[in-house]
Coordinates of C-alpha atoms in Angstrom, one line a residue:
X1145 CA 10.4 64.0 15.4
X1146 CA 7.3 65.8 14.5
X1147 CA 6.7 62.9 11.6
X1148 CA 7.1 60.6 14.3
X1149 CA 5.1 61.3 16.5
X1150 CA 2.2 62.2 13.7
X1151 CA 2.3 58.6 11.9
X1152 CA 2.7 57.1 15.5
X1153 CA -1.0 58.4 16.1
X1154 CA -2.3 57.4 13.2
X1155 CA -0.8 54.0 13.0
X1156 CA -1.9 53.4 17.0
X1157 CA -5.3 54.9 15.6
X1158 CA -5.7 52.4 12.7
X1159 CA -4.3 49.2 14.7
X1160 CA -7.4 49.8 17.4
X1161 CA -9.4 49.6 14.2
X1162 CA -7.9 46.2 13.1
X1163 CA -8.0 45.4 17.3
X1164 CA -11.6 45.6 17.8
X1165 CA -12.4 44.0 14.2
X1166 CA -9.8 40.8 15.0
X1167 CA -11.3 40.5 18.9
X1168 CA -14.9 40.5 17.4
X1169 CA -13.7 37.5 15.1
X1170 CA -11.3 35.7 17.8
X1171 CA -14.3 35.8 20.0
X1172 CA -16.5 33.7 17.7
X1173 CA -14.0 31.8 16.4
X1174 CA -12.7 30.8 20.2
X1175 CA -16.2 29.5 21.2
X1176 CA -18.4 27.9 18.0
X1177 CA -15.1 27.8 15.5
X1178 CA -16.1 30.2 13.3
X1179 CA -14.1 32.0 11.4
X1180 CA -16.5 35.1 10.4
X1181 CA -16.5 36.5 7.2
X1182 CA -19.8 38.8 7.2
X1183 CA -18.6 40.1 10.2
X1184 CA -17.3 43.0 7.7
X1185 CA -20.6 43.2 6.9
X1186 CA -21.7 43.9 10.0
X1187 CA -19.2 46.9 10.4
X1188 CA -20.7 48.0 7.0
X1189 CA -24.3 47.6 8.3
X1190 CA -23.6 50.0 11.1
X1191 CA -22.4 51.9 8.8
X1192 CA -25.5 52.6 7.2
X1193 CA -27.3 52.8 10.1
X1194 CA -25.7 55.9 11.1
X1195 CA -26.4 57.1 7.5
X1196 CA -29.8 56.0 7.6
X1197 CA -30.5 57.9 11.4
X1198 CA -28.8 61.0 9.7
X1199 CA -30.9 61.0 6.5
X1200 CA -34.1 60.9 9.1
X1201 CA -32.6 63.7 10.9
X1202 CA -31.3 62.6 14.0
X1203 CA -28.7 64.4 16.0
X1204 CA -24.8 62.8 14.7
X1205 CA -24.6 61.5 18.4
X1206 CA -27.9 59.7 18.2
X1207 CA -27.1 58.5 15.1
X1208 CA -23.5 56.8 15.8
X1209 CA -25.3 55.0 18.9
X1210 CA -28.3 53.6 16.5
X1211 CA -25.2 52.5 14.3
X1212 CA -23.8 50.7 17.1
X1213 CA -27.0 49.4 17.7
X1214 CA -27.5 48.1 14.6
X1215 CA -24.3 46.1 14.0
X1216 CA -25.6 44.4 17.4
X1217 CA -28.9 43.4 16.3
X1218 CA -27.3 42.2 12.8
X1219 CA -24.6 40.4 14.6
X1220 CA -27.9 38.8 16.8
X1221 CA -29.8 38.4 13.7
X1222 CA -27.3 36.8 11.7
X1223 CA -26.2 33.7 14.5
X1224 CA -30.2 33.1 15.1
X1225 CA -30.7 32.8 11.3
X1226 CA -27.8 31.3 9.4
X1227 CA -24.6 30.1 12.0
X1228 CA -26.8 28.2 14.5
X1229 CA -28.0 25.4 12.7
X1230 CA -24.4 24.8 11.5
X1231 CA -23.2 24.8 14.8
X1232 CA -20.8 21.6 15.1
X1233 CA -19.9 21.8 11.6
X1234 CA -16.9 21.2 9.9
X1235 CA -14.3 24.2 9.6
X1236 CA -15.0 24.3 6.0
X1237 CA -18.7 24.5 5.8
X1238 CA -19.0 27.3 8.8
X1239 CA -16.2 28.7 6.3
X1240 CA -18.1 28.8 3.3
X1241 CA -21.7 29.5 5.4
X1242 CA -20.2 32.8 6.8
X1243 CA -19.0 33.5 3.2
X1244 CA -22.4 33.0 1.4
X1245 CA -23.4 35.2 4.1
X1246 CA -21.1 37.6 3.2
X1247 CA -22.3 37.8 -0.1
X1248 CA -25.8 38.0 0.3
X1249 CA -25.6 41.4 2.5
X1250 CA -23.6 43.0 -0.2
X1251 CA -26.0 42.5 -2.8
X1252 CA -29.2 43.8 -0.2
X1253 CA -26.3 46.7 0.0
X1254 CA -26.0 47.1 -3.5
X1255 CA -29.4 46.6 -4.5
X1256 CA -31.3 47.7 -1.8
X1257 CA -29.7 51.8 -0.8
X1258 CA -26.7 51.9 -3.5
X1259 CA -23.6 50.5 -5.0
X1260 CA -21.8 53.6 -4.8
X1261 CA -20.7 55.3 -1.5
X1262 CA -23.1 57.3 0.2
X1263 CA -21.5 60.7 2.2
X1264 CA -22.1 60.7 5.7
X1265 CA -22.3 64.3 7.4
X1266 CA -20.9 64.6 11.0
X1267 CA -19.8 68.0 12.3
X1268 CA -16.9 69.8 10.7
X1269 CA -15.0 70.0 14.1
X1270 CA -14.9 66.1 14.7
X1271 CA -13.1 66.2 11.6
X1272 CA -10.6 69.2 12.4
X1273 CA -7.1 69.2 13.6
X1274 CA -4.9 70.1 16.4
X1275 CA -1.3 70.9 16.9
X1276 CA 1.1 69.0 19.2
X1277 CA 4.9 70.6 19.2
X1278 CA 5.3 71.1 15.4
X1279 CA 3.1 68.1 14.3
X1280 CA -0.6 68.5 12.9
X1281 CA -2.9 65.4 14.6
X1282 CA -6.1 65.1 13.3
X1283 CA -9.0 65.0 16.3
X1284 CA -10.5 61.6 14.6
X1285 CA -7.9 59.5 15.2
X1286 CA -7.1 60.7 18.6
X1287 CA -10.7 60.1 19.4
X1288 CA -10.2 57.2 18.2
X1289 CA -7.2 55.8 20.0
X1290 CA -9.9 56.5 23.2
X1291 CA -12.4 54.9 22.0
X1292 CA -10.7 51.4 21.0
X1293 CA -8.5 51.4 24.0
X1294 CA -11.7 52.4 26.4
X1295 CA -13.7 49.6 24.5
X1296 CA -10.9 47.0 24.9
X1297 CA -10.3 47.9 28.8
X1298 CA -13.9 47.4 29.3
X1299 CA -14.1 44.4 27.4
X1300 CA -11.2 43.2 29.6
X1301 CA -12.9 43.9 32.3
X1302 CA -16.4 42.1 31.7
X1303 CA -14.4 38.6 30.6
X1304 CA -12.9 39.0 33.5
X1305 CA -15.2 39.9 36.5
X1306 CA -18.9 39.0 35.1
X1307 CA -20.4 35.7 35.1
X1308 CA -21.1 35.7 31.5
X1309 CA -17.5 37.2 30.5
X1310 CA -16.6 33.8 32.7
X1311 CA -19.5 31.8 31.2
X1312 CA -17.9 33.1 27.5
X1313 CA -13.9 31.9 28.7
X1314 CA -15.1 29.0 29.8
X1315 CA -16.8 28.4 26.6
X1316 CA -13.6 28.9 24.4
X1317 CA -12.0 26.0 26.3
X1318 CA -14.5 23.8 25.9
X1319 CA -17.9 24.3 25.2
X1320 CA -19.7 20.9 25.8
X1321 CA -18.4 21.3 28.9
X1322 CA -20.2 23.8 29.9
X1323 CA -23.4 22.5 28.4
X1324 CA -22.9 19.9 31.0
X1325 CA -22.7 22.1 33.9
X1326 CA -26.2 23.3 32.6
X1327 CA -25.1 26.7 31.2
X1328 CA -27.5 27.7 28.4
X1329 CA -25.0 27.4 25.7
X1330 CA -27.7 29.3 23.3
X1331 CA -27.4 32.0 25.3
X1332 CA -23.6 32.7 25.7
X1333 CA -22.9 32.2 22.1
X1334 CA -25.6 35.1 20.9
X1335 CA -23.7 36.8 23.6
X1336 CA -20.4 36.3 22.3
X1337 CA -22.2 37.5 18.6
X1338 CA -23.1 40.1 20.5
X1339 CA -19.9 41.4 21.4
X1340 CA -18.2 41.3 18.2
X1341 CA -21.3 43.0 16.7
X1342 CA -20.7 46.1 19.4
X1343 CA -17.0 46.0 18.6
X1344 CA -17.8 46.2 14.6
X1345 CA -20.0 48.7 15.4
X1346 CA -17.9 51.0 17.4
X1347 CA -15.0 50.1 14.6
X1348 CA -17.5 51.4 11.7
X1349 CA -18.1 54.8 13.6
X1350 CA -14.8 55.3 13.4
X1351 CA -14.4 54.5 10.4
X1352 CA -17.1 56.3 8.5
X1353 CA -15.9 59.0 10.3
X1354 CA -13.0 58.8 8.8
X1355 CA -14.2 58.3 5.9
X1356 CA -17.0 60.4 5.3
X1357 CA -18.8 57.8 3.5
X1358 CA -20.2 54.1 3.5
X1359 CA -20.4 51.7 0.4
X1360 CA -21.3 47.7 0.4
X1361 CA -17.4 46.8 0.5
X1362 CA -16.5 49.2 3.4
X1363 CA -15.9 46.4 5.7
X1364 CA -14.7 43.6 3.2
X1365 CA -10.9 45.1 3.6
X1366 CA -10.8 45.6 7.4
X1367 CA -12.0 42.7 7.9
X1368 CA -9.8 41.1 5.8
X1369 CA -6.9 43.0 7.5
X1370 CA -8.3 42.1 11.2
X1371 CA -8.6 37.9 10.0
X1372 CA -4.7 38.4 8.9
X1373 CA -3.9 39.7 12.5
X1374 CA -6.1 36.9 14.5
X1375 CA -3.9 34.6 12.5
X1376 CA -0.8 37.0 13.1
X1377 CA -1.7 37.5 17.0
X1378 CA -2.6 33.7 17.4
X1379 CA -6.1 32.1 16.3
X1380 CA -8.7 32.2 19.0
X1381 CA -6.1 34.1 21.4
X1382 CA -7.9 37.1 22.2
X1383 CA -5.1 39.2 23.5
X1384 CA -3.2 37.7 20.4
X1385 CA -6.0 39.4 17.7
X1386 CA -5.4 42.5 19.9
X1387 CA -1.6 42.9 19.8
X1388 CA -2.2 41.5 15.9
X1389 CA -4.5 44.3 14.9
X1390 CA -2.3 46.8 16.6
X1391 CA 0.9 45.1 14.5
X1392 CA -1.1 45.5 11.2
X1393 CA -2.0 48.7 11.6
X1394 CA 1.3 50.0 13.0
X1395 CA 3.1 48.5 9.8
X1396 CA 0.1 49.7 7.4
X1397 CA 0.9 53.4 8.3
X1398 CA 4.9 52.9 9.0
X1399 CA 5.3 51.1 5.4
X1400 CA 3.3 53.8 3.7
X1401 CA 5.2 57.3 5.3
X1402 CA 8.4 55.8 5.5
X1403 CA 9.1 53.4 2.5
X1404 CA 11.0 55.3 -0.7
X1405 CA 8.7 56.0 -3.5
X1406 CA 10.0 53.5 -5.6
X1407 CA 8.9 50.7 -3.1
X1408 CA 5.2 52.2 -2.3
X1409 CA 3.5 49.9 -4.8
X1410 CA 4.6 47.2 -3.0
X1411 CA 3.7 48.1 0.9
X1412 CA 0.7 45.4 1.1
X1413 CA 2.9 43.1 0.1
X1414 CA 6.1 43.7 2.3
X1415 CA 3.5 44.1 5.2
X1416 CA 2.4 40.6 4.4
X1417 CA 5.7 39.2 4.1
X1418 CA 6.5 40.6 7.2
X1419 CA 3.6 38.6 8.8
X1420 CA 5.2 35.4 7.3
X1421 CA 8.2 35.7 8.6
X1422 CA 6.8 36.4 12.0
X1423 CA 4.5 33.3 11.5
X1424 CA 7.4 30.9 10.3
X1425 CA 9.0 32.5 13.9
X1426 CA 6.4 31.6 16.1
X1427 CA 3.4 29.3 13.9
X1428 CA 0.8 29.0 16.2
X1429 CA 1.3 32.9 16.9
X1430 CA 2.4 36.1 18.7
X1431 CA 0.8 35.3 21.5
X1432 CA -1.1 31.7 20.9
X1433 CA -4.4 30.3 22.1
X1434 CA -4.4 28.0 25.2
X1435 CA -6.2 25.4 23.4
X1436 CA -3.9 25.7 20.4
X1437 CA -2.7 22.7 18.6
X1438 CA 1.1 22.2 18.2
X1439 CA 2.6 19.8 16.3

């Protein structure tokens, strides 16, 4: 029971991960049709930034907010520079525009601080542990499960009950549209990059922190894991890359304490066929876009 209750945190913990990383891309994707493959990058950036702030000798605080920061003014710079003049491309193009994009902030990574991980320092008690019954929980993931369920609620709440949460919904349904009502379309899609920068950022505090490190790839397998649960959760549904993330992560830490030894080697892979089962179930889906197209 102890087990349980132990891997249940830390799957829970590593879903809100994979939650806030497949939001950030369903909220892109729902609006200009992009499907965001630097957006790991932008988790990775943040990254730095808190490295960077702590190498300068700001307090660990300060330094995860100006990491936050900077995956928002990446995520800002990135639309204004290189996915705005493709707006109204072809799926394929945005595809291969977000990839080349992708690539280019990994070599700046590489070239420009290092290609090796770099240790990031944050108190010893954020990285302590507690006990609950007989079970051991580490304070980082329960911090965590906070954090990514706090972020999502209020997420929730500003689509919901703010004109530009409205303006952004409104957007995903149909975005010319709303140019014709005279909403600055400019100004609700650096909005929407906007969110999913904040949400990368909060994900890459959490996950340096669990960590204790950042390298150029950092982000490049989250966000691979977070695309897989948009996909799994339904693409452009943003309560689908939510539940999809959480799904991910659950089965990430469920396959790897509870599968026999002799299996182990093979988790990623019954994980994945687990997803494909659940996609031949329900193809457009766990929970599928309004907008979606069915055959």
């Amino acid at each position: 029971m102890d087990l349980i209750l132990q891997q249940s945190i830390n799957a829970i913990s590593l879903g809100g991960v994979y939650a806030m990383l497949a939001l950030g891309l369903a909220i892109v994707f729902s609006i200009v049709g992009l499907i965001n493959f630097a957006h790991g990058d932008i988790m990775t950036f943040g990254g730095y930034g808190i490295f960077l702030s702590l190498a300068f000798g700001m307090s660990p605080v300060s330094a995860l907010a100006v990491g936050i920061g900077a995956a928002v003014v990446m995520a800002l710079t990135l639309e204004r520079t290189a996915f705005r003049a493709m707006r109204g491309a072809d799926v394929v193009t945005l595809l291969i525009t977000s990839f080349a994009v992708s690539e280019i902030l990994k070599v700046l990574f590489q070239n420009g601080i290092s290609a090796r991980p770099v240790p990031i320092s944050l108190p010893a008690a954020w990285s302590g542990t507690y006990q609950m019954g007989g079970a051991t929980i580490g304070v980082v993931p329960t911090v965590s499960i906070i954090v990514a369920f706090a972020a999502l609620a209020g997420l929730t709440l500003f689509l919901r009950r703010t004109p530009t949460g409205m303006a952004m919904r409104a957007a995903a349904e149909d975005l010319e549209m709303l140019k014709l009502l005279g909403v600055r379309a400019n100004r609700v899609v650096a909005f929407a990059f906007a969110l999913s920068g904040l949400l990368a950022g909060i994900a890459a505090v959490i996950w340096t922190a669990q960590r204790g490190s950042v390298d150029p790839m950092m982000g490049f397998f989250p966000v691979l894991k977070a695309f897989i649960a948009t996909v799994l959760g339904g693409l452009g549904s943003l309560g689908g890359a939510v539940l999809g993330g959480f799904v991910i992560g659950i089965l990430e830490v469920l396959t790897q304490a509870f599968l026999p030894d002799g299996l182990s080697p093979y988790r990623d892979a019954i994980v994945l066929a687990l997803v494909i089962a659940a996609l031949l179930w329900r193809p457009d889906g766990l929970i599928p876009a309004t907008n979606a197209n069915r055959s």
